[in-house]
Coordinates of C-alpha atoms in Angstrom, one line a residue:
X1 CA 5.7 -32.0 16.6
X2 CA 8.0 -28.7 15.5
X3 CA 6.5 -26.6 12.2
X4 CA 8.9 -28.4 10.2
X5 CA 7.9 -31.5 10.8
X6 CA 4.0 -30.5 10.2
X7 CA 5.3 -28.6 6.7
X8 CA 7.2 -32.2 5.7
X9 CA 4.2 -34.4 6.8
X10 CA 2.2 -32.1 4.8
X11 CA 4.6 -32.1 1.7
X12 CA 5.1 -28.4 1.4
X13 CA 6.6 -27.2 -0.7
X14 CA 7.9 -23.6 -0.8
X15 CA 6.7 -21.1 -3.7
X16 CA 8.7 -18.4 -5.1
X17 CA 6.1 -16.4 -6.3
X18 CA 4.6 -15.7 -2.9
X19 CA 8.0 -14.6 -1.4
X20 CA 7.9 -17.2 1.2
X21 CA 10.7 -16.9 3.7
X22 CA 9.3 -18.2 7.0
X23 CA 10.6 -16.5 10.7
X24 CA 10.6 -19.3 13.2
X25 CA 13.2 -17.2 15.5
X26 CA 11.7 -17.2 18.9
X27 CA 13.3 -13.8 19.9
X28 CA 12.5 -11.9 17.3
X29 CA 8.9 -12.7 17.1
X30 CA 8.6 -12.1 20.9
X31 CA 10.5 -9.0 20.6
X32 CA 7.8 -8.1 17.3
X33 CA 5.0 -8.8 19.8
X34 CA 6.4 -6.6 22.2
X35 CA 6.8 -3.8 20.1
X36 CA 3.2 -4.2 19.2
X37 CA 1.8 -3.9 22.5
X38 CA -1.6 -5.4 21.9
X39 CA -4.0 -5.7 24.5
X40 CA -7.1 -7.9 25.0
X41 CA -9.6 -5.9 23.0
X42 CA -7.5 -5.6 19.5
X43 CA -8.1 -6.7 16.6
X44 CA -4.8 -8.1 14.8
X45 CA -4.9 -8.1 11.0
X46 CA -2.1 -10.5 9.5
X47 CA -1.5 -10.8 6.0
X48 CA 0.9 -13.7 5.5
X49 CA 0.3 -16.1 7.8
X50 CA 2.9 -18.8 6.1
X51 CA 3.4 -21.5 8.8
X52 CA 1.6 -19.3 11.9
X53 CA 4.7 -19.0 14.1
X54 CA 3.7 -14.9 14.9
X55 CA 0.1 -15.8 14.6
X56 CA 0.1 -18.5 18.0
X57 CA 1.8 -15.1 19.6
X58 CA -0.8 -12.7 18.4
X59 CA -3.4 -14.6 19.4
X60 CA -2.0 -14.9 23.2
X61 CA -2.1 -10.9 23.5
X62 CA -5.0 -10.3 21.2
X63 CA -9.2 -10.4 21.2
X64 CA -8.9 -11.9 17.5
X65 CA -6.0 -12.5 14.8
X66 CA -7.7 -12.2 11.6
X67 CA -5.3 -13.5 9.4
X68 CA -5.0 -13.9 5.4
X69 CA -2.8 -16.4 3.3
X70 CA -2.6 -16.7 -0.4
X71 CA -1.3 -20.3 -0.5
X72 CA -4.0 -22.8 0.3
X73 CA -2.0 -25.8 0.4
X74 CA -1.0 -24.1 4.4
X75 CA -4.6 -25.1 5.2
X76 CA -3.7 -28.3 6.4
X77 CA -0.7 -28.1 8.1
X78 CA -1.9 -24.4 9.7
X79 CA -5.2 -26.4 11.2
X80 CA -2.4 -28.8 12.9
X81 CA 0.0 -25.7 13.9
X82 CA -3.1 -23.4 15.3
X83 CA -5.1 -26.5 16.9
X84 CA -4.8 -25.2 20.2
X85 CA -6.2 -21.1 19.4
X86 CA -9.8 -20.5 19.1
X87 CA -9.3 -16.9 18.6
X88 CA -8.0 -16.9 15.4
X89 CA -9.7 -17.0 11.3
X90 CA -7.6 -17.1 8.6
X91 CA -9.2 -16.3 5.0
X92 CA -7.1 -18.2 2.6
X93 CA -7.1 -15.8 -0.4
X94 CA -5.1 -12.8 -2.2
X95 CA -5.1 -9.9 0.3
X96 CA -5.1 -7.6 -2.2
X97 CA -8.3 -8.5 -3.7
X98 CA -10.2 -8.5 -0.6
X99 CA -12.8 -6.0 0.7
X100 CA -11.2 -5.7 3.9
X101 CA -14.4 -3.2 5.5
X102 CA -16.5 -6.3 4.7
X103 CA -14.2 -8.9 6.2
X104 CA -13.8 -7.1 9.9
X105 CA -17.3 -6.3 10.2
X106 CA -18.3 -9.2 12.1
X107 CA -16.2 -8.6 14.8
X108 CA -16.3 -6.3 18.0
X109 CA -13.2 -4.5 19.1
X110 CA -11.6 -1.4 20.2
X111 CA -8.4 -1.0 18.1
X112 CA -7.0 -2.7 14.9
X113 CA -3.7 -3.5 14.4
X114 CA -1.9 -4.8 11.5
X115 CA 1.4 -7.0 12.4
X116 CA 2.9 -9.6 9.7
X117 CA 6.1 -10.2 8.3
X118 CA 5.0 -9.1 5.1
X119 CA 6.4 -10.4 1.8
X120 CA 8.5 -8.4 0.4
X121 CA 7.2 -8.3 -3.4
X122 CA 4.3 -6.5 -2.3
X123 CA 4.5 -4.8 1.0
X124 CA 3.6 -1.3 -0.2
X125 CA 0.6 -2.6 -2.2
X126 CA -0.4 -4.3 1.2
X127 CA 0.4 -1.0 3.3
X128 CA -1.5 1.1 1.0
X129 CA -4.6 -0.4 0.7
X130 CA -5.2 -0.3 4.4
X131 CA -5.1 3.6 3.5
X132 CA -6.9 3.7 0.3
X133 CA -9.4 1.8 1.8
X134 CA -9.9 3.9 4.7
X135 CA -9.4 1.6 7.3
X136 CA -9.1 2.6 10.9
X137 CA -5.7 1.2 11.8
X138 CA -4.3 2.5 15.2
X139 CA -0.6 0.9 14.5
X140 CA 1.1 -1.4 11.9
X141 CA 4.2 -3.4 13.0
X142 CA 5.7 -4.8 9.6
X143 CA 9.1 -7.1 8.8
X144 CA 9.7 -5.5 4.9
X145 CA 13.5 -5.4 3.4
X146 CA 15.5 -3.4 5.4
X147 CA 15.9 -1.4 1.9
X148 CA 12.1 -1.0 2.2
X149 CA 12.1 -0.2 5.9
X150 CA 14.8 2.9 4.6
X151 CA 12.4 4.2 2.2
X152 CA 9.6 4.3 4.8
X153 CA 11.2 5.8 7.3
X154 CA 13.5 8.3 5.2
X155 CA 14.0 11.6 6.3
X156 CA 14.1 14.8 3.7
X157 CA 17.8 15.4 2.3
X158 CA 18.8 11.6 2.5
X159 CA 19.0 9.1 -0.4
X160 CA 15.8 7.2 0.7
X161 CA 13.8 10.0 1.0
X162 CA 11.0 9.6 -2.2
X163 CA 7.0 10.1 -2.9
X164 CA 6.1 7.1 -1.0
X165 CA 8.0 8.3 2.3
X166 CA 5.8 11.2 2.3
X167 CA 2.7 9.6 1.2
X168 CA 2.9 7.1 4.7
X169 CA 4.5 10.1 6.5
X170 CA 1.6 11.8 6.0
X171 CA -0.6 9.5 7.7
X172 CA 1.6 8.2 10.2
X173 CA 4.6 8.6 12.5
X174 CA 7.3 5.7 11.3
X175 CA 10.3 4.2 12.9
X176 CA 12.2 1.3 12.1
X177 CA 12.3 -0.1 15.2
X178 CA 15.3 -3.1 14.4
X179 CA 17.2 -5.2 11.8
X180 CA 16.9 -8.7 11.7
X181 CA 19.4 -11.1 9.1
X182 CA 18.5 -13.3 6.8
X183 CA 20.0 -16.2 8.3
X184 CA 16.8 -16.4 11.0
X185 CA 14.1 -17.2 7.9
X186 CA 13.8 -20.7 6.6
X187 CA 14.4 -20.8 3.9
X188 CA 16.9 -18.1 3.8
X189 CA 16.1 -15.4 2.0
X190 CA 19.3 -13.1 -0.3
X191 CA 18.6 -9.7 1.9
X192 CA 18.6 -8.3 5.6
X193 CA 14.5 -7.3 6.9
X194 CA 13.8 -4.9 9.5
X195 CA 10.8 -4.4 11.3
X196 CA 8.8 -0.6 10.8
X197 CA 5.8 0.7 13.2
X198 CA 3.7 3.1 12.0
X199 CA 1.5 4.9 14.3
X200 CA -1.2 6.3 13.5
X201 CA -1.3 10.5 13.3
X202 CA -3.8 11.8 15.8
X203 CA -3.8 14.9 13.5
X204 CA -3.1 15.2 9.8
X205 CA -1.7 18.3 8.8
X206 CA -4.4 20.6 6.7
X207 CA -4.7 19.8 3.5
X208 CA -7.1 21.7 1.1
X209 CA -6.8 18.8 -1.3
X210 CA -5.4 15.3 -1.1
X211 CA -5.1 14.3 -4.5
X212 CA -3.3 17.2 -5.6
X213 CA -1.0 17.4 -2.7
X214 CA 0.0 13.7 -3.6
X215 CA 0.0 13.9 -7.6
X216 CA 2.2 17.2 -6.8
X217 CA 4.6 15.0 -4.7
X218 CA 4.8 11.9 -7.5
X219 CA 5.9 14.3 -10.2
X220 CA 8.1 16.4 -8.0
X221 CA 9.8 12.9 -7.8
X222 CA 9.3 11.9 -11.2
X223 CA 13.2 12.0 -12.5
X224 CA 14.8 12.1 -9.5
X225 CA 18.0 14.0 -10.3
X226 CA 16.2 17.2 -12.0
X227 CA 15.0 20.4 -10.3
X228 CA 11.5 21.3 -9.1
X229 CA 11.8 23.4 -11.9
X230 CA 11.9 20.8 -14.8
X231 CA 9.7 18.3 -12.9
X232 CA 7.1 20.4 -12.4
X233 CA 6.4 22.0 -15.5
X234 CA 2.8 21.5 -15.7
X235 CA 2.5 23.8 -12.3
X236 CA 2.2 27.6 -12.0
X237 CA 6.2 27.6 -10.6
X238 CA 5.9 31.6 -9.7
X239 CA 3.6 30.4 -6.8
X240 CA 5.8 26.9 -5.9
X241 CA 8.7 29.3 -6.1
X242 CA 6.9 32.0 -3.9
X243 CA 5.7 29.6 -1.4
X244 CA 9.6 28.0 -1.1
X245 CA 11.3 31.5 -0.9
X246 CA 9.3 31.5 2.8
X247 CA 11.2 28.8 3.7
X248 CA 14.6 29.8 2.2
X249 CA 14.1 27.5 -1.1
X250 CA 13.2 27.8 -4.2
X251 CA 12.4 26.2 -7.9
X252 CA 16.2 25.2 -8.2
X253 CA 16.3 22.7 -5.5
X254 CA 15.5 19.4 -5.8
X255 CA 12.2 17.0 -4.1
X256 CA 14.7 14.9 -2.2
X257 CA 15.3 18.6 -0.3
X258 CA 11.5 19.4 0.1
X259 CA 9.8 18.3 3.4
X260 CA 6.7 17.1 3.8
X261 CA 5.1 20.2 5.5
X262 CA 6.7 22.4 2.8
X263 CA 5.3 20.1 0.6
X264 CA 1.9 20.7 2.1
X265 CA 2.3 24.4 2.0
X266 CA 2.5 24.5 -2.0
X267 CA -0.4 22.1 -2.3
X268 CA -2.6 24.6 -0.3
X269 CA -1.4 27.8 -2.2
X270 CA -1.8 26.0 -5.6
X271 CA -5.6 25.8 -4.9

């Protein structure tokens, strides 16, 4: 019996508020998998299992899929759909209000990866608490709007380029890898996705204070169309505007211009 047919016999219904636009395309969750490169002593995080077409691929390639879904009324059709796996646990509750150190700690492994088509109403809620929580996450392969995927990916002087594309640039090297349309999701969802990888940074740059360096970034990006010099006020500007001169800027130029490691550089001369 096809997902579909499990989903009907099930009465599912689909529910707007959890973003749920399901990828059955064959292809592109091979080619997802691929990209991921997961080998037999990984543990795969997936947060949105919907109707477990990437999770019976995970679990093929990986030691253990531990997956979460918000919707409990997938419980019964997902016990028909992953029948055949014995490698995977799904905790049917809100991500985001999970303890996710206290979830993996059962389980041996080597490396943790994160892979999910993730919904798009909070993918950088999702992406971020893997970081604020400090877990050890070698690589995350993520479908997000290809909007989304921009933003993460967005290099300095482009339109994309915000506080959050440093904040993940920081701890990881990101590339969107492809696009995929809308017309392979059932049901079909109003915009394009693209899938991201980040990979983890084998060395973050030195920072003398973290919190500083990324409540500096924030309101360097506060109004987006002002100067360094109105956004940042509340700064001593004859050091920002001493640290930029090295690097033939200055207080009149706007964050959008501002990399990441320039970025870093006033942070560590602010302290």
């Amino acid at each position: 019996m096809n997902t579909k047919d499990i989903l009907n016999d099930n009465n599912f219904t689909f529910k707007k508020r959890f973003g749920q636009n399901f990828l059955l395309d064959q292809n592109i969750l091979n080619n997802i998998v691929k990209l991921a490169d997961i080998t037999k002593d990984t543990l795969v995080i997936e947060v949105g299992v919907g109707a477990g077409a990437l999770t019976k691929k995970l679990a093929l390639n990986a030691k253990r899929v531990l997956g979460y879904e918000i919707d409990k009324t997938l419980k019964e059709p997902l016990i028909e759909i992953l029948k055949e796996y014995d490698n995977i646990d799904i905790i049917y509750d809100d991500f985001l209000n999970r303890d996710i150190a206290l979830d993996i700690k059962k389980y041996n492994y080597d490396k943790i990866y994160v892979v999910a088509n993730l919904p798009y109403y909070i993918t950088t809620p999702i992406i971020t608490k893997f970081i604020n929580e400090k877990i050890n996450v070698e690589k995350i392969i993520v479908m997000v709007q290809n909007e989304v995927a921009d933003r993460f990916s967005a290099k300095v002087a482009t339109k994309s380029y915000n506080s959050l594309s440093i904040f993940l640039n920081y701890y990881f090297d990101i590339k969107k890898a492809f696009t995929v349309s809308r017309n392979v999701f059932y049901p079909k969802p109003t915009v394009d996705s693209a899938v991201v990888v980040f990979t983890k940074k084998e060395k973050k740059p030195y920072l003398k204070d973290e919190s500083l360096f990324f409540k500096l970034v924030k309101d360097a990006f506060s109004k987006k169309r002002k100067t360094l010099k109105n956004n940042l006020k509340n700064y001593d500007l004859e050091k920002i505007d001493i640290v930029l001169k090295k690097h033939d800027k200055n207080i009149s130029f706007r964050a959008e211009q501002i990399t990441i490691d320039e970025f870093i550089d006033i942070a560590n001369n602010l302290n």
